[in-house]
Amino acid sequence: MTVHVPVRPATTEPHGRPAGTRRPGPAQRSSPQAGERLRPLTRRQIEDRFAELGKLYAQTSGGGPRAWNVARGAFLRRLAADVRRPGFGLLIAETTVLTGCAYGYPVPGGDPPGVRGLERYLTGSVLPVAASGRLFLVSGIVVPARVRREHHDRAWNLARRLQARLLAEHDAALGVTLVDRADGATVRALRSWGWRYAEGDTLQSSVLGPYGVLVLGP
């Protein structure tokens, strides 16, 4: 239940430019909103596009071909388990190719929350939302490196668009994700996209495990 935000990924951006040309500056680049379309996939469509989703994950995970194979396999095993959960949803972003995705599932209401192992991390203000059935666990955000590096505070940043649409489609009052407290790159990326600490201004240490909780409003 962690978010995939690679530190040094190989991106899906085209490599190289014609001689004599310059990379366009921020003012010259079009908004990603103009070029990337978001849409949900059904479970059947997810199964049909497993290979493509695995390739996207591998391409954004960094390393060489051997590392890609390991990353792709682990990702697809986690996705295959998640997709069977009630209410699971996955959004893709695409132009002429797949450029990103985000996915997760609602936390069943009740006391304690109905996802085994999650309840020990949910405290304070998150618990009432979980009990109401309107807490959504974002278990993956897969985007190219440029989305982490550029315009992370803009509403049209691809990661922001994916996570906002995912929560809206599931009528969630609050999104939640677990992050490894030692994974500073992921924490910084999520914070730059609007996620906040569930309690206080830091990820609190816990004797219950290595994870901390970040939350996101719709």
PDB file of C-alpha atoms in Angstrom:
ATOM      1  CA  MET A   1       0.000   0.000   0.000  1.00  0.00           C
ATOM      2  CA  THR A   2       2.655   2.453  -1.048  1.00  0.00           C
ATOM      3  CA  VAL A   3       2.750   4.975  -3.830  1.00  0.00           C
ATOM      4  CA  HIS A   4       5.190   4.483  -6.690  1.00  0.00           C
ATOM      5  CA  VAL A   5       7.093   7.721  -7.194  1.00  0.00           C
ATOM      6  CA  PRO A   6      10.534   6.754  -8.512  1.00  0.00           C
ATOM      7  CA  VAL A   7      13.628   8.774  -7.661  1.00  0.00           C
ATOM      8  CA  ARG A   8      15.594   8.247 -10.887  1.00  0.00           C
ATOM      9  CA  PRO A   9      13.151   6.759 -13.386  1.00  0.00           C
ATOM     10  CA  ALA A  10      13.562   6.139 -17.056  1.00  0.00           C
ATOM     11  CA  THR A  11      10.681   8.149 -18.437  1.00  0.00           C
ATOM     12  CA  THR A  12       8.348   7.664 -21.355  1.00  0.00           C
ATOM     13  CA  GLU A  13       9.360  11.044 -22.731  1.00  0.00           C
ATOM     14  CA  PRO A  14      11.017  11.001 -26.190  1.00  0.00           C
ATOM     15  CA  HIS A  15      14.806  10.991 -26.158  1.00  0.00           C
ATOM     16  CA  GLY A  16      16.780  13.566 -28.126  1.00  0.00           C
ATOM     17  CA  ARG A  17      15.763  16.573 -30.217  1.00  0.00           C
ATOM     18  CA  PRO A  18      16.630  17.675 -33.742  1.00  0.00           C
ATOM     19  CA  ALA A  19      19.967  19.457 -34.016  1.00  0.00           C
ATOM     20  CA  GLY A  20      19.777  23.204 -33.560  1.00  0.00           C
ATOM     21  CA  THR A  21      16.560  23.113 -31.516  1.00  0.00           C
ATOM     22  CA  ARG A  22      16.159  24.081 -27.874  1.00  0.00           C
ATOM     23  CA  ARG A  23      14.004  22.563 -25.182  1.00  0.00           C
ATOM     24  CA  PRO A  24      10.919  24.796 -24.819  1.00  0.00           C
ATOM     25  CA  GLY A  25      10.800  26.891 -21.668  1.00  0.00           C
ATOM     26  CA  PRO A  26       7.927  26.759 -19.168  1.00  0.00           C
ATOM     27  CA  ALA A  27       6.034  29.532 -20.930  1.00  0.00           C
ATOM     28  CA  GLN A  28       6.185  27.662 -24.234  1.00  0.00           C
ATOM     29  CA  ARG A  29       4.992  24.293 -22.967  1.00  0.00           C
ATOM     30  CA  SER A  30       1.313  23.494 -23.211  1.00  0.00           C
ATOM     31  CA  SER A  31      -0.618  22.433 -20.150  1.00  0.00           C
ATOM     32  CA  PRO A  32      -0.537  18.642 -19.692  1.00  0.00           C
ATOM     33  CA  GLN A  33      -4.312  18.887 -19.370  1.00  0.00           C
ATOM     34  CA  ALA A  34      -4.466  19.670 -23.090  1.00  0.00           C
ATOM     35  CA  GLY A  35      -2.553  16.565 -24.078  1.00  0.00           C
ATOM     36  CA  GLU A  36      -3.415  13.784 -21.632  1.00  0.00           C
ATOM     37  CA  ARG A  37      -6.851  12.244 -21.341  1.00  0.00           C
ATOM     38  CA  LEU A  38      -7.988  10.526 -18.143  1.00  0.00           C
ATOM     39  CA  ARG A  39     -10.403   7.640 -18.122  1.00  0.00           C
ATOM     40  CA  PRO A  40     -11.268   4.725 -15.845  1.00  0.00           C
ATOM     41  CA  LEU A  41     -10.776   1.115 -16.867  1.00  0.00           C
ATOM     42  CA  THR A  42     -13.156  -1.703 -16.047  1.00  0.00           C
ATOM     43  CA  ARG A  43     -11.756  -4.841 -14.466  1.00  0.00           C
ATOM     44  CA  ARG A  44     -11.850  -6.610 -17.822  1.00  0.00           C
ATOM     45  CA  GLN A  45     -10.017  -3.722 -19.471  1.00  0.00           C
ATOM     46  CA  ILE A  46      -7.394  -3.785 -16.713  1.00  0.00           C
ATOM     47  CA  GLU A  47      -6.824  -7.484 -17.343  1.00  0.00           C
ATOM     48  CA  ASP A  48      -6.570  -6.848 -21.081  1.00  0.00           C
ATOM     49  CA  ARG A  49      -3.948  -4.131 -20.506  1.00  0.00           C
ATOM     50  CA  PHE A  50      -1.885  -5.811 -17.795  1.00  0.00           C
ATOM     51  CA  ALA A  51       1.168  -6.028 -20.034  1.00  0.00           C
ATOM     52  CA  GLU A  52       0.913  -2.337 -20.947  1.00  0.00           C
ATOM     53  CA  LEU A  53       0.468  -1.279 -17.320  1.00  0.00           C
ATOM     54  CA  GLY A  54       3.440  -3.399 -16.308  1.00  0.00           C
ATOM     55  CA  LYS A  55       5.560  -1.798 -19.013  1.00  0.00           C
ATOM     56  CA  LEU A  56       4.594   1.691 -17.812  1.00  0.00           C
ATOM     57  CA  TYR A  57       5.613   0.798 -14.262  1.00  0.00           C
ATOM     58  CA  ALA A  58       8.910  -0.683 -15.396  1.00  0.00           C
ATOM     59  CA  GLN A  59       9.749   2.336 -17.540  1.00  0.00           C
ATOM     60  CA  THR A  60       9.242   4.675 -14.590  1.00  0.00           C
ATOM     61  CA  SER A  61      11.116   2.550 -12.055  1.00  0.00           C
ATOM     62  CA  GLY A  62      14.685   3.271 -13.151  1.00  0.00           C
ATOM     63  CA  GLY A  63      17.564   0.861 -13.616  1.00  0.00           C
ATOM     64  CA  GLY A  64      18.206  -1.419 -16.566  1.00  0.00           C
ATOM     65  CA  PRO A  65      16.256  -4.248 -18.235  1.00  0.00           C
ATOM     66  CA  ARG A  66      16.900  -6.725 -15.412  1.00  0.00           C
ATOM     67  CA  ALA A  67      15.578  -4.256 -12.824  1.00  0.00           C
ATOM     68  CA  TRP A  68      12.592  -3.526 -15.061  1.00  0.00           C
ATOM     69  CA  ASN A  69      11.631  -7.200 -15.165  1.00  0.00           C
ATOM     70  CA  VAL A  70      11.738  -7.473 -11.380  1.00  0.00           C
ATOM     71  CA  ALA A  71       9.786  -4.227 -10.882  1.00  0.00           C
ATOM     72  CA  ARG A  72       7.175  -5.174 -13.473  1.00  0.00           C
ATOM     73  CA  GLY A  73       6.575  -8.593 -11.968  1.00  0.00           C
ATOM     74  CA  ALA A  74       6.185  -7.268  -8.417  1.00  0.00           C
ATOM     75  CA  PHE A  75       3.869  -4.487  -9.580  1.00  0.00           C
ATOM     76  CA  LEU A  76       1.596  -6.819 -11.540  1.00  0.00           C
ATOM     77  CA  ARG A  77       1.315  -9.229  -8.601  1.00  0.00           C
ATOM     78  CA  ARG A  78       0.225  -6.379  -6.314  1.00  0.00           C
ATOM     79  CA  LEU A  79      -2.186  -5.041  -8.918  1.00  0.00           C
ATOM     80  CA  ALA A  80      -3.720  -8.487  -9.478  1.00  0.00           C
ATOM     81  CA  ALA A  81      -4.413  -8.730  -5.732  1.00  0.00           C
ATOM     82  CA  ASP A  82      -5.813  -5.187  -5.456  1.00  0.00           C
ATOM     83  CA  VAL A  83      -8.112  -5.461  -8.458  1.00  0.00           C
ATOM     84  CA  ARG A  84     -10.141  -8.146  -6.681  1.00  0.00           C
ATOM     85  CA  ARG A  85     -11.009  -5.829  -3.795  1.00  0.00           C
ATOM     86  CA  PRO A  86     -14.590  -4.457  -3.684  1.00  0.00           C
ATOM     87  CA  GLY A  87     -14.867  -0.998  -5.213  1.00  0.00           C
ATOM     88  CA  PHE A  88     -11.402  -1.099  -6.793  1.00  0.00           C
ATOM     89  CA  GLY A  89     -10.824   1.661  -9.334  1.00  0.00           C
ATOM     90  CA  LEU A  90      -8.007   2.431 -11.760  1.00  0.00           C
ATOM     91  CA  LEU A  91      -7.602   5.548 -13.898  1.00  0.00           C
ATOM     92  CA  ILE A  92      -5.224   5.825 -16.796  1.00  0.00           C
ATOM     93  CA  ALA A  93      -3.770   8.889 -18.484  1.00  0.00           C
ATOM     94  CA  GLU A  94      -2.994   8.612 -22.165  1.00  0.00           C
ATOM     95  CA  THR A  95      -2.130  10.524 -25.304  1.00  0.00           C
ATOM     96  CA  THR A  96      -1.311   8.162 -28.143  1.00  0.00           C
ATOM     97  CA  VAL A  97       0.366   6.004 -25.461  1.00  0.00           C
ATOM     98  CA  LEU A  98      -0.210   5.256 -21.797  1.00  0.00           C
ATOM     99  CA  THR A  99       1.463   7.961 -19.685  1.00  0.00           C
ATOM    100  CA  GLY A 100       0.292   7.329 -16.116  1.00  0.00           C
ATOM    101  CA  CYS A 101      -2.198   5.646 -13.816  1.00  0.00           C
ATOM    102  CA  ALA A 102      -3.581   5.805 -10.292  1.00  0.00           C
ATOM    103  CA  TYR A 103      -5.576   3.187  -8.441  1.00  0.00           C
ATOM    104  CA  GLY A 104      -6.988   2.145  -5.100  1.00  0.00           C
ATOM    105  CA  TYR A 105     -10.107   1.030  -3.301  1.00  0.00           C
ATOM    106  CA  PRO A 106     -12.514   2.227  -0.597  1.00  0.00           C
ATOM    107  CA  VAL A 107     -11.883   1.224   2.999  1.00  0.00           C
ATOM    108  CA  PRO A 108     -15.028  -0.634   4.164  1.00  0.00           C
ATOM    109  CA  GLY A 109     -16.841   1.260   6.886  1.00  0.00           C
ATOM    110  CA  GLY A 110     -17.161   0.022  10.417  1.00  0.00           C
ATOM    111  CA  ASP A 111     -15.144  -0.023  13.600  1.00  0.00           C
ATOM    112  CA  PRO A 112     -12.363  -0.977  13.114  1.00  0.00           C
ATOM    113  CA  PRO A 113     -11.935  -0.231   9.392  1.00  0.00           C
ATOM    114  CA  GLY A 114     -12.310  -3.267   7.168  1.00  0.00           C
ATOM    115  CA  VAL A 115      -8.857  -3.567   5.583  1.00  0.00           C
ATOM    116  CA  ARG A 116      -6.729  -5.987   7.555  1.00  0.00           C
ATOM    117  CA  GLY A 117      -3.540  -4.368   8.806  1.00  0.00           C
ATOM    118  CA  LEU A 118      -4.629  -0.815   7.984  1.00  0.00           C
ATOM    119  CA  GLU A 119      -6.595  -0.120  11.151  1.00  0.00           C
ATOM    120  CA  ARG A 120      -3.479   0.092  13.317  1.00  0.00           C
ATOM    121  CA  TYR A 121      -2.256   3.078  11.318  1.00  0.00           C
ATOM    122  CA  LEU A 122      -5.499   5.043  11.379  1.00  0.00           C
ATOM    123  CA  THR A 123      -5.973   7.333  14.354  1.00  0.00           C
ATOM    124  CA  GLY A 124      -7.537  10.635  15.333  1.00  0.00           C
ATOM    125  CA  SER A 125      -9.385  12.500  12.614  1.00  0.00           C
ATOM    126  CA  VAL A 126      -9.091   9.658  10.077  1.00  0.00           C
ATOM    127  CA  LEU A 127     -11.088   7.122  12.090  1.00  0.00           C
ATOM    128  CA  PRO A 128     -14.518   8.811  11.809  1.00  0.00           C
ATOM    129  CA  VAL A 129     -14.099   9.051   8.023  1.00  0.00           C
ATOM    130  CA  ALA A 130     -13.143   5.381   7.871  1.00  0.00           C
ATOM    131  CA  ALA A 131     -16.160   4.424   9.985  1.00  0.00           C
ATOM    132  CA  SER A 132     -18.438   6.347   7.605  1.00  0.00           C
ATOM    133  CA  GLY A 133     -17.233   4.316   4.619  1.00  0.00           C
ATOM    134  CA  ARG A 134     -15.902   7.372   2.754  1.00  0.00           C
ATOM    135  CA  LEU A 135     -12.194   6.755   3.183  1.00  0.00           C
ATOM    136  CA  PHE A 136     -10.376   5.753  -0.032  1.00  0.00           C
ATOM    137  CA  LEU A 137      -6.995   4.038   0.015  1.00  0.00           C
ATOM    138  CA  VAL A 138      -4.814   5.247  -2.855  1.00  0.00           C
ATOM    139  CA  SER A 139      -2.479   2.308  -3.317  1.00  0.00           C
ATOM    140  CA  GLY A 140      -0.635   3.474  -6.426  1.00  0.00           C
ATOM    141  CA  ILE A 141       0.258   6.567  -8.452  1.00  0.00           C
ATOM    142  CA  VAL A 142       2.509   5.808 -11.430  1.00  0.00           C
ATOM    143  CA  VAL A 143       3.766   8.836 -13.370  1.00  0.00           C
ATOM    144  CA  PRO A 144       6.839   9.871 -15.387  1.00  0.00           C
ATOM    145  CA  ALA A 145       9.697  11.748 -13.725  1.00  0.00           C
ATOM    146  CA  ARG A 146       8.666  15.074 -15.271  1.00  0.00           C
ATOM    147  CA  VAL A 147       5.423  15.024 -13.254  1.00  0.00           C
ATOM    148  CA  ARG A 148       7.443  14.950 -10.040  1.00  0.00           C
ATOM    149  CA  ARG A 149       9.941  17.574 -11.243  1.00  0.00           C
ATOM    150  CA  GLU A 150       7.701  20.126 -12.968  1.00  0.00           C
ATOM    151  CA  HIS A 151       4.607  22.139 -12.026  1.00  0.00           C
ATOM    152  CA  HIS A 152       3.845  19.964  -9.002  1.00  0.00           C
ATOM    153  CA  ASP A 153       1.796  22.771  -7.428  1.00  0.00           C
ATOM    154  CA  ARG A 154      -0.490  23.252 -10.450  1.00  0.00           C
ATOM    155  CA  ALA A 155      -3.966  21.718 -10.544  1.00  0.00           C
ATOM    156  CA  TRP A 156      -3.211  20.338 -14.005  1.00  0.00           C
ATOM    157  CA  ASN A 157      -0.148  18.420 -12.828  1.00  0.00           C
ATOM    158  CA  LEU A 158      -0.845  14.863 -13.965  1.00  0.00           C
ATOM    159  CA  ALA A 159      -0.466  13.275 -10.521  1.00  0.00           C
ATOM    160  CA  ARG A 160      -2.819  15.873  -9.016  1.00  0.00           C
ATOM    161  CA  ARG A 161      -5.373  15.288 -11.766  1.00  0.00           C
ATOM    162  CA  LEU A 162      -5.246  11.517 -11.365  1.00  0.00           C
ATOM    163  CA  GLN A 163      -5.610  11.530  -7.582  1.00  0.00           C
ATOM    164  CA  ALA A 164      -8.389  14.152  -7.576  1.00  0.00           C
ATOM    165  CA  ARG A 165     -10.387  12.299 -10.231  1.00  0.00           C
ATOM    166  CA  LEU A 166      -9.944   8.987  -8.414  1.00  0.00           C
ATOM    167  CA  LEU A 167     -11.360  10.399  -5.165  1.00  0.00           C
ATOM    168  CA  ALA A 168     -14.200  12.193  -6.958  1.00  0.00           C
ATOM    169  CA  GLU A 169     -15.302   9.095  -8.859  1.00  0.00           C
ATOM    170  CA  HIS A 170     -15.569   7.162  -5.609  1.00  0.00           C
ATOM    171  CA  ASP A 171     -17.263   9.965  -3.634  1.00  0.00           C
ATOM    172  CA  ALA A 172     -14.480   9.846  -1.058  1.00  0.00           C
ATOM    173  CA  ALA A 173     -14.372  12.355   1.781  1.00  0.00           C
ATOM    174  CA  LEU A 174     -10.679  11.651   2.298  1.00  0.00           C
ATOM    175  CA  GLY A 175      -7.877   9.798   0.545  1.00  0.00           C
ATOM    176  CA  VAL A 176      -5.252   7.940   2.542  1.00  0.00           C
ATOM    177  CA  THR A 177      -1.971   6.251   1.682  1.00  0.00           C
ATOM    178  CA  LEU A 178       0.784   4.549   3.618  1.00  0.00           C
ATOM    179  CA  VAL A 179       4.398   5.511   2.961  1.00  0.00           C
ATOM    180  CA  ASP A 180       7.684   4.186   4.228  1.00  0.00           C
ATOM    181  CA  ARG A 181       8.931   6.842   6.631  1.00  0.00           C
ATOM    182  CA  ALA A 182      12.474   6.305   5.331  1.00  0.00           C
ATOM    183  CA  ASP A 183      11.438   6.992   1.718  1.00  0.00           C
ATOM    184  CA  GLY A 184      11.989  10.736   1.681  1.00  0.00           C
ATOM    185  CA  ALA A 185      11.623  11.085  -2.106  1.00  0.00           C
ATOM    186  CA  THR A 186       8.122   9.634  -2.091  1.00  0.00           C
ATOM    187  CA  VAL A 187       7.062  11.684   0.926  1.00  0.00           C
ATOM    188  CA  ARG A 188       8.329  14.897  -0.702  1.00  0.00           C
ATOM    189  CA  ALA A 189       6.568  14.134  -3.987  1.00  0.00           C
ATOM    190  CA  LEU A 190       3.255  13.406  -2.288  1.00  0.00           C
ATOM    191  CA  ARG A 191       3.527  16.505  -0.135  1.00  0.00           C
ATOM    192  CA  SER A 192       4.150  18.595  -3.250  1.00  0.00           C
ATOM    193  CA  TRP A 193       0.911  17.184  -4.731  1.00  0.00           C
ATOM    194  CA  GLY A 194      -1.168  18.267  -1.744  1.00  0.00           C
ATOM    195  CA  TRP A 195      -0.972  15.290   0.621  1.00  0.00           C
ATOM    196  CA  ARG A 196      -0.542  16.130   4.300  1.00  0.00           C
ATOM    197  CA  TYR A 197       0.402  14.267   7.435  1.00  0.00           C
ATOM    198  CA  ALA A 198      -2.550  12.644   9.144  1.00  0.00           C
ATOM    199  CA  GLU A 199      -1.538  13.976  12.550  1.00  0.00           C
ATOM    200  CA  GLY A 200       0.796  16.870  13.336  1.00  0.00           C
ATOM    201  CA  ASP A 201       3.449  18.168  10.975  1.00  0.00           C
ATOM    202  CA  THR A 202       5.638  15.069  10.618  1.00  0.00           C
ATOM    203  CA  LEU A 203       5.308  11.352   9.982  1.00  0.00           C
ATOM    204  CA  GLN A 204       5.134  10.031  13.511  1.00  0.00           C
ATOM    205  CA  SER A 205       7.272   7.039  14.399  1.00  0.00           C
ATOM    206  CA  SER A 206       5.401   3.914  15.336  1.00  0.00           C
ATOM    207  CA  VAL A 207       6.246   0.654  17.040  1.00  0.00           C
ATOM    208  CA  LEU A 208       3.610  -0.982  14.829  1.00  0.00           C
ATOM    209  CA  GLY A 209       5.566  -0.857  11.612  1.00  0.00           C
ATOM    210  CA  PRO A 210       7.664   1.194   9.199  1.00  0.00           C
ATOM    211  CA  TYR A 211       4.818   3.130   7.600  1.00  0.00           C
ATOM    212  CA  GLY A 212       3.314   6.541   8.172  1.00  0.00           C
ATOM    213  CA  VAL A 213      -0.029   7.916   7.027  1.00  0.00           C
ATOM    214  CA  LEU A 214      -0.646  10.743   4.562  1.00  0.00           C
ATOM    215  CA  VAL A 215      -4.127  12.026   3.730  1.00  0.00           C
ATOM    216  CA  LEU A 216      -5.649  14.040   0.912  1.00  0.00           C
ATOM    217  CA  GLY A 217      -8.915  15.962   0.722  1.00  0.00           C
ATOM    218  CA  PRO A 218     -11.107  15.641  -2.385  1.00  0.00           C
TER     219      PRO A 218
END
